[in-house]
Amino acid sequence: ACIFVGAAGVANAQAIPGPGPQQLIEKVSQDMLRDIDANRAALRQDPAKLRALVDKNLLPNFDADYSARLVLGKHWRTATPEQQRRFVEAFIQSMMRQYGTALLDFTGDRLTILPFKGDPVATTATVRTEVKRDNGTPVPVNYTMRGTPQGWKAWDVTIEGVSYVKNFRTDFGSEIDAKGLDAVIQRLETENTSSAKPPAATASAKAG
């Protein structure tokens, strides 16, 4: 089944407030990579600081509810409102954590925003970027966007051809079928809590 849904409530691209998708992602990417460049060593040691950086830059421009609905698919319709709320929060925390970890290998001065290939009047868009690792290897990082009454929002990130939404959808679908939605939510919440803590050695050093 197709997981792509039109942008409800927006008639055309001209009606979408704020910067266009290309301009938005360029600013978000540059700001985030600049922060990472300035604090790379500290961010590697403290996952909470890395998550705070991603929350500041990408999360306000990410359609968390929409992305989570696509990931859950048929299971969203049978979930209770409380399960939906907990899943959105746990899923987005997990996704933002993995996204931030991937960005630690990239540097801000090697970011390229590739030419836009979409329809300029459409309400969906893919913004293509390329970031180079320290060794010079180019890595494609693409953002799938949709127009909303609040402006353009990303709902998926694809790094080196791997879509977060499609990967999560496949993995979670199988796990939910086998164990149930509550078990998946609990696992995500536990992983997010444990991953937010600094390494034991670092914590001990600070305590001493």
PDB file of C-alpha atoms in Angstrom:
ATOM      1  CA  ALA A   1       0.000   0.000   0.000  1.00  0.00           C
ATOM      2  CA  CYS A   2       1.225   3.490  -0.813  1.00  0.00           C
ATOM      3  CA  ILE A   3       2.214   5.479   2.269  1.00  0.00           C
ATOM      4  CA  PHE A   4       2.214   8.879   0.594  1.00  0.00           C
ATOM      5  CA  VAL A   5      -0.660  11.170   1.521  1.00  0.00           C
ATOM      6  CA  GLY A   6      -1.413  14.644   0.165  1.00  0.00           C
ATOM      7  CA  ALA A   7      -0.946  17.777   2.253  1.00  0.00           C
ATOM      8  CA  ALA A   8      -4.363  18.386   3.786  1.00  0.00           C
ATOM      9  CA  GLY A   9      -5.524  21.924   4.266  1.00  0.00           C
ATOM     10  CA  VAL A  10      -3.130  23.554   1.787  1.00  0.00           C
ATOM     11  CA  ALA A  11      -4.391  24.425  -1.694  1.00  0.00           C
ATOM     12  CA  ASN A  12      -1.035  25.080  -3.379  1.00  0.00           C
ATOM     13  CA  ALA A  13       2.602  25.831  -2.680  1.00  0.00           C
ATOM     14  CA  GLN A  14       2.003  29.595  -2.762  1.00  0.00           C
ATOM     15  CA  ALA A  15      -0.373  29.229   0.211  1.00  0.00           C
ATOM     16  CA  ILE A  16       2.256  27.531   2.403  1.00  0.00           C
ATOM     17  CA  PRO A  17       3.679  30.049   4.882  1.00  0.00           C
ATOM     18  CA  GLY A  18       7.351  30.539   5.667  1.00  0.00           C
ATOM     19  CA  PRO A  19      10.444  29.649   3.652  1.00  0.00           C
ATOM     20  CA  GLY A  20      10.312  27.102   0.830  1.00  0.00           C
ATOM     21  CA  PRO A  21      11.515  23.517   1.370  1.00  0.00           C
ATOM     22  CA  GLN A  22      14.944  24.122  -0.167  1.00  0.00           C
ATOM     23  CA  GLN A  23      15.616  27.251   1.902  1.00  0.00           C
ATOM     24  CA  LEU A  24      14.313  25.633   5.096  1.00  0.00           C
ATOM     25  CA  ILE A  25      16.482  22.520   4.848  1.00  0.00           C
ATOM     26  CA  GLU A  26      19.530  24.568   3.892  1.00  0.00           C
ATOM     27  CA  LYS A  27      19.198  26.648   7.064  1.00  0.00           C
ATOM     28  CA  VAL A  28      18.407  23.659   9.304  1.00  0.00           C
ATOM     29  CA  SER A  29      21.328  21.621   7.921  1.00  0.00           C
ATOM     30  CA  GLN A  30      23.834  24.469   8.110  1.00  0.00           C
ATOM     31  CA  ASP A  31      22.826  25.450  11.650  1.00  0.00           C
ATOM     32  CA  MET A  32      22.964  21.873  12.893  1.00  0.00           C
ATOM     33  CA  LEU A  33      26.289  20.994  11.279  1.00  0.00           C
ATOM     34  CA  ARG A  34      27.790  24.270  12.505  1.00  0.00           C
ATOM     35  CA  ASP A  35      26.795  23.352  16.077  1.00  0.00           C
ATOM     36  CA  ILE A  36      28.222  19.857  15.620  1.00  0.00           C
ATOM     37  CA  ASP A  37      31.512  21.206  14.249  1.00  0.00           C
ATOM     38  CA  ALA A  38      31.901  23.415  17.316  1.00  0.00           C
ATOM     39  CA  ASN A  39      31.127  20.682  19.868  1.00  0.00           C
ATOM     40  CA  ARG A  40      31.811  17.344  18.173  1.00  0.00           C
ATOM     41  CA  ALA A  41      33.875  15.739  20.965  1.00  0.00           C
ATOM     42  CA  ALA A  42      31.441  16.778  23.703  1.00  0.00           C
ATOM     43  CA  LEU A  43      28.441  15.614  21.672  1.00  0.00           C
ATOM     44  CA  ARG A  44      29.976  12.171  21.179  1.00  0.00           C
ATOM     45  CA  GLN A  45      30.334  11.868  24.942  1.00  0.00           C
ATOM     46  CA  ASP A  46      26.909  13.206  25.917  1.00  0.00           C
ATOM     47  CA  PRO A  47      23.887  11.850  23.986  1.00  0.00           C
ATOM     48  CA  ALA A  48      21.567  14.267  25.802  1.00  0.00           C
ATOM     49  CA  LYS A  49      23.428  17.263  24.359  1.00  0.00           C
ATOM     50  CA  LEU A  50      23.274  15.763  20.869  1.00  0.00           C
ATOM     51  CA  ARG A  51      19.534  15.152  21.209  1.00  0.00           C
ATOM     52  CA  ALA A  52      19.023  18.735  22.437  1.00  0.00           C
ATOM     53  CA  LEU A  53      20.856  20.029  19.358  1.00  0.00           C
ATOM     54  CA  VAL A  54      18.651  17.987  17.008  1.00  0.00           C
ATOM     55  CA  ASP A  55      15.536  19.040  18.938  1.00  0.00           C
ATOM     56  CA  LYS A  56      16.491  22.696  18.546  1.00  0.00           C
ATOM     57  CA  ASN A  57      17.194  22.542  14.819  1.00  0.00           C
ATOM     58  CA  LEU A  58      15.199  19.791  13.106  1.00  0.00           C
ATOM     59  CA  LEU A  59      12.320  18.883  15.419  1.00  0.00           C
ATOM     60  CA  PRO A  60      10.375  22.178  15.045  1.00  0.00           C
ATOM     61  CA  ASN A  61      10.423  21.566  11.287  1.00  0.00           C
ATOM     62  CA  PHE A  62       9.501  17.876  11.465  1.00  0.00           C
ATOM     63  CA  ASP A  63       5.939  16.559  11.169  1.00  0.00           C
ATOM     64  CA  ALA A  64       6.157  14.036  14.005  1.00  0.00           C
ATOM     65  CA  ASP A  65       2.492  12.969  14.056  1.00  0.00           C
ATOM     66  CA  TYR A  66       2.349  12.460  10.290  1.00  0.00           C
ATOM     67  CA  SER A  67       5.586  10.476  10.234  1.00  0.00           C
ATOM     68  CA  ALA A  68       4.482   8.267  13.135  1.00  0.00           C
ATOM     69  CA  ARG A  69       1.128   7.549  11.459  1.00  0.00           C
ATOM     70  CA  LEU A  70       2.917   6.375   8.320  1.00  0.00           C
ATOM     71  CA  VAL A  71       5.268   4.177  10.327  1.00  0.00           C
ATOM     72  CA  LEU A  72       2.437   2.487  12.253  1.00  0.00           C
ATOM     73  CA  GLY A  73       0.246   2.081   9.159  1.00  0.00           C
ATOM     74  CA  LYS A  74      -2.746  -0.154   9.883  1.00  0.00           C
ATOM     75  CA  HIS A  75      -1.786  -0.356  13.552  1.00  0.00           C
ATOM     76  CA  TRP A  76      -2.431   3.388  14.012  1.00  0.00           C
ATOM     77  CA  ARG A  77      -6.158   2.890  13.412  1.00  0.00           C
ATOM     78  CA  THR A  78      -6.468   0.227  16.113  1.00  0.00           C
ATOM     79  CA  ALA A  79      -4.250   1.977  18.686  1.00  0.00           C
ATOM     80  CA  THR A  80      -5.837   3.814  21.606  1.00  0.00           C
ATOM     81  CA  PRO A  81      -5.267   7.593  21.896  1.00  0.00           C
ATOM     82  CA  GLU A  82      -2.808   6.911  24.742  1.00  0.00           C
ATOM     83  CA  GLN A  83      -0.898   4.351  22.678  1.00  0.00           C
ATOM     84  CA  GLN A  84      -0.775   6.807  19.776  1.00  0.00           C
ATOM     85  CA  ARG A  85       0.568   9.573  22.016  1.00  0.00           C
ATOM     86  CA  ARG A  86       3.231   7.342  23.580  1.00  0.00           C
ATOM     87  CA  PHE A  87       4.250   5.897  20.225  1.00  0.00           C
ATOM     88  CA  VAL A  88       4.664   9.323  18.593  1.00  0.00           C
ATOM     89  CA  GLU A  89       6.904  10.489  21.440  1.00  0.00           C
ATOM     90  CA  ALA A  90       8.964   7.277  21.637  1.00  0.00           C
ATOM     91  CA  PHE A  91       9.329   6.926  17.864  1.00  0.00           C
ATOM     92  CA  ILE A  92      10.396  10.518  17.307  1.00  0.00           C
ATOM     93  CA  GLN A  93      12.922  10.332  20.155  1.00  0.00           C
ATOM     94  CA  SER A  94      14.400   7.202  18.574  1.00  0.00           C
ATOM     95  CA  MET A  95      14.466   8.696  15.078  1.00  0.00           C
ATOM     96  CA  MET A  96      16.007  11.999  16.166  1.00  0.00           C
ATOM     97  CA  ARG A  97      18.642  10.109  18.178  1.00  0.00           C
ATOM     98  CA  GLN A  98      19.659   7.968  15.201  1.00  0.00           C
ATOM     99  CA  TYR A  99      19.644  10.975  12.882  1.00  0.00           C
ATOM    100  CA  GLY A 100      21.861  12.970  15.252  1.00  0.00           C
ATOM    101  CA  THR A 101      24.313  10.095  15.606  1.00  0.00           C
ATOM    102  CA  ALA A 102      24.599   9.836  11.817  1.00  0.00           C
ATOM    103  CA  LEU A 103      25.316  13.569  11.537  1.00  0.00           C
ATOM    104  CA  LEU A 104      28.297  13.312  13.911  1.00  0.00           C
ATOM    105  CA  ASP A 105      30.305  11.916  10.994  1.00  0.00           C
ATOM    106  CA  PHE A 106      29.602  14.949   8.785  1.00  0.00           C
ATOM    107  CA  THR A 107      31.109  18.430   8.687  1.00  0.00           C
ATOM    108  CA  GLY A 108      29.347  21.708   7.998  1.00  0.00           C
ATOM    109  CA  ASP A 109      31.817  23.073   5.466  1.00  0.00           C
ATOM    110  CA  ARG A 110      31.161  20.065   3.223  1.00  0.00           C
ATOM    111  CA  LEU A 111      27.394  20.451   2.919  1.00  0.00           C
ATOM    112  CA  THR A 112      25.960  20.856  -0.588  1.00  0.00           C
ATOM    113  CA  ILE A 113      22.305  21.562  -1.308  1.00  0.00           C
ATOM    114  CA  LEU A 114      21.666  19.920  -4.672  1.00  0.00           C
ATOM    115  CA  PRO A 115      19.500  21.566  -7.356  1.00  0.00           C
ATOM    116  CA  PHE A 116      15.766  21.199  -6.794  1.00  0.00           C
ATOM    117  CA  LYS A 117      14.106  18.757  -9.205  1.00  0.00           C
ATOM    118  CA  GLY A 118      10.496  18.883  -8.018  1.00  0.00           C
ATOM    119  CA  ASP A 119       7.453  20.846  -9.157  1.00  0.00           C
ATOM    120  CA  PRO A 120       7.748  24.352  -7.670  1.00  0.00           C
ATOM    121  CA  VAL A 121       3.956  24.596  -7.185  1.00  0.00           C
ATOM    122  CA  ALA A 122       3.501  21.145  -5.596  1.00  0.00           C
ATOM    123  CA  THR A 123       2.701  20.666  -1.911  1.00  0.00           C
ATOM    124  CA  THR A 124       5.199  17.820  -1.540  1.00  0.00           C
ATOM    125  CA  ALA A 125       8.933  17.965  -2.188  1.00  0.00           C
ATOM    126  CA  THR A 126      12.202  16.121  -1.772  1.00  0.00           C
ATOM    127  CA  VAL A 127      15.201  18.245  -0.861  1.00  0.00           C
ATOM    128  CA  ARG A 128      18.456  16.567  -1.838  1.00  0.00           C
ATOM    129  CA  THR A 129      21.668  17.343   0.002  1.00  0.00           C
ATOM    130  CA  GLU A 130      25.147  15.858   0.015  1.00  0.00           C
ATOM    131  CA  VAL A 131      27.502  15.866   2.970  1.00  0.00           C
ATOM    132  CA  LYS A 132      31.093  14.676   3.006  1.00  0.00           C
ATOM    133  CA  ARG A 133      32.633  12.643   5.780  1.00  0.00           C
ATOM    134  CA  ASP A 134      36.065  13.511   7.165  1.00  0.00           C
ATOM    135  CA  ASN A 135      37.654  11.164   4.629  1.00  0.00           C
ATOM    136  CA  GLY A 136      35.934  12.992   1.768  1.00  0.00           C
ATOM    137  CA  THR A 137      33.319  10.322   1.030  1.00  0.00           C
ATOM    138  CA  PRO A 138      30.119  11.993  -0.244  1.00  0.00           C
ATOM    139  CA  VAL A 139      26.903  10.896   1.482  1.00  0.00           C
ATOM    140  CA  PRO A 140      23.448  11.736   0.094  1.00  0.00           C
ATOM    141  CA  VAL A 141      21.032  12.989   2.767  1.00  0.00           C
ATOM    142  CA  ASN A 142      17.521  13.659   1.439  1.00  0.00           C
ATOM    143  CA  TYR A 143      14.519  15.167   3.214  1.00  0.00           C
ATOM    144  CA  THR A 144      10.950  14.323   2.184  1.00  0.00           C
ATOM    145  CA  MET A 145       8.729  17.342   2.825  1.00  0.00           C
ATOM    146  CA  ARG A 146       5.047  18.248   2.847  1.00  0.00           C
ATOM    147  CA  GLY A 147       3.312  21.596   2.949  1.00  0.00           C
ATOM    148  CA  THR A 148       1.164  22.254   6.023  1.00  0.00           C
ATOM    149  CA  PRO A 149      -0.775  25.288   7.280  1.00  0.00           C
ATOM    150  CA  GLN A 150       2.192  25.840   9.645  1.00  0.00           C
ATOM    151  CA  GLY A 151       4.765  25.812   6.831  1.00  0.00           C
ATOM    152  CA  TRP A 152       6.912  23.178   5.154  1.00  0.00           C
ATOM    153  CA  LYS A 153       7.683  20.158   7.335  1.00  0.00           C
ATOM    154  CA  ALA A 154       9.972  17.193   6.824  1.00  0.00           C
ATOM    155  CA  TRP A 155       8.469  13.781   7.550  1.00  0.00           C
ATOM    156  CA  ASP A 156      11.255  11.448   6.437  1.00  0.00           C
ATOM    157  CA  VAL A 157      15.044  11.485   6.183  1.00  0.00           C
ATOM    158  CA  THR A 158      16.880   9.193   3.766  1.00  0.00           C
ATOM    159  CA  ILE A 159      20.625   8.736   4.309  1.00  0.00           C
ATOM    160  CA  GLU A 160      22.651   6.795   1.730  1.00  0.00           C
ATOM    161  CA  GLY A 161      19.399   5.554   0.190  1.00  0.00           C
ATOM    162  CA  VAL A 162      17.980   4.246   3.468  1.00  0.00           C
ATOM    163  CA  SER A 163      14.637   5.785   4.501  1.00  0.00           C
ATOM    164  CA  TYR A 164      14.037   6.041   8.244  1.00  0.00           C
ATOM    165  CA  VAL A 165      10.246   5.848   7.808  1.00  0.00           C
ATOM    166  CA  LYS A 166      10.317   2.791   5.537  1.00  0.00           C
ATOM    167  CA  ASN A 167      12.845   1.013   7.760  1.00  0.00           C
ATOM    168  CA  PHE A 168      10.895   1.707  10.947  1.00  0.00           C
ATOM    169  CA  ARG A 169       7.621   0.755   9.242  1.00  0.00           C
ATOM    170  CA  THR A 170       8.995  -2.649   8.211  1.00  0.00           C
ATOM    171  CA  ASP A 171      10.693  -3.379  11.535  1.00  0.00           C
ATOM    172  CA  PHE A 172       7.862  -2.187  13.753  1.00  0.00           C
ATOM    173  CA  GLY A 173       5.172  -3.891  11.661  1.00  0.00           C
ATOM    174  CA  SER A 174       6.757  -7.309  12.161  1.00  0.00           C
ATOM    175  CA  GLU A 175       7.426  -6.676  15.848  1.00  0.00           C
ATOM    176  CA  ILE A 176       3.899  -5.413  16.527  1.00  0.00           C
ATOM    177  CA  ASP A 177       2.389  -8.432  14.763  1.00  0.00           C
ATOM    178  CA  ALA A 178       4.516 -10.723  16.945  1.00  0.00           C
ATOM    179  CA  LYS A 179       4.470  -8.955  20.315  1.00  0.00           C
ATOM    180  CA  GLY A 180       1.829  -6.222  20.248  1.00  0.00           C
ATOM    181  CA  LEU A 181       2.058  -2.422  20.148  1.00  0.00           C
ATOM    182  CA  ASP A 182       2.558  -1.970  23.898  1.00  0.00           C
ATOM    183  CA  ALA A 183       5.695  -4.119  23.824  1.00  0.00           C
ATOM    184  CA  VAL A 184       7.181  -2.043  21.002  1.00  0.00           C
ATOM    185  CA  ILE A 185       6.396   1.233  22.769  1.00  0.00           C
ATOM    186  CA  GLN A 186       7.942  -0.062  25.998  1.00  0.00           C
ATOM    187  CA  ARG A 187      11.102  -1.160  24.182  1.00  0.00           C
ATOM    188  CA  LEU A 188      11.497   2.230  22.521  1.00  0.00           C
ATOM    189  CA  GLU A 189      10.916   4.099  25.778  1.00  0.00           C
ATOM    190  CA  THR A 190      13.516   1.945  27.558  1.00  0.00           C
ATOM    191  CA  GLU A 191      16.071   2.406  24.759  1.00  0.00           C
ATOM    192  CA  ASN A 192      15.524   6.154  24.669  1.00  0.00           C
ATOM    193  CA  THR A 193      15.981   6.458  28.435  1.00  0.00           C
ATOM    194  CA  SER A 194      19.164   4.388  28.541  1.00  0.00           C
ATOM    195  CA  SER A 195      20.683   6.041  25.462  1.00  0.00           C
ATOM    196  CA  ALA A 196      20.187   9.516  26.949  1.00  0.00           C
ATOM    197  CA  LYS A 197      22.684   8.738  29.710  1.00  0.00           C
ATOM    198  CA  PRO A 198      26.396   9.494  29.228  1.00  0.00           C
ATOM    199  CA  PRO A 199      28.824   6.534  29.239  1.00  0.00           C
ATOM    200  CA  ALA A 200      29.494   5.105  32.705  1.00  0.00           C
ATOM    201  CA  ALA A 201      33.143   6.142  32.669  1.00  0.00           C
ATOM    202  CA  THR A 202      32.224   9.717  31.863  1.00  0.00           C
ATOM    203  CA  ALA A 203      29.549   9.793  34.524  1.00  0.00           C
ATOM    204  CA  SER A 204      31.978   8.405  37.115  1.00  0.00           C
ATOM    205  CA  ALA A 205      34.583  10.963  36.210  1.00  0.00           C
ATOM    206  CA  LYS A 206      32.100  13.777  36.614  1.00  0.00           C
ATOM    207  CA  ALA A 207      30.908  12.376  39.915  1.00  0.00           C
ATOM    208  CA  GLY A 208      34.452  12.250  41.213  1.00  0.00           C
TER     209      GLY A 208
END
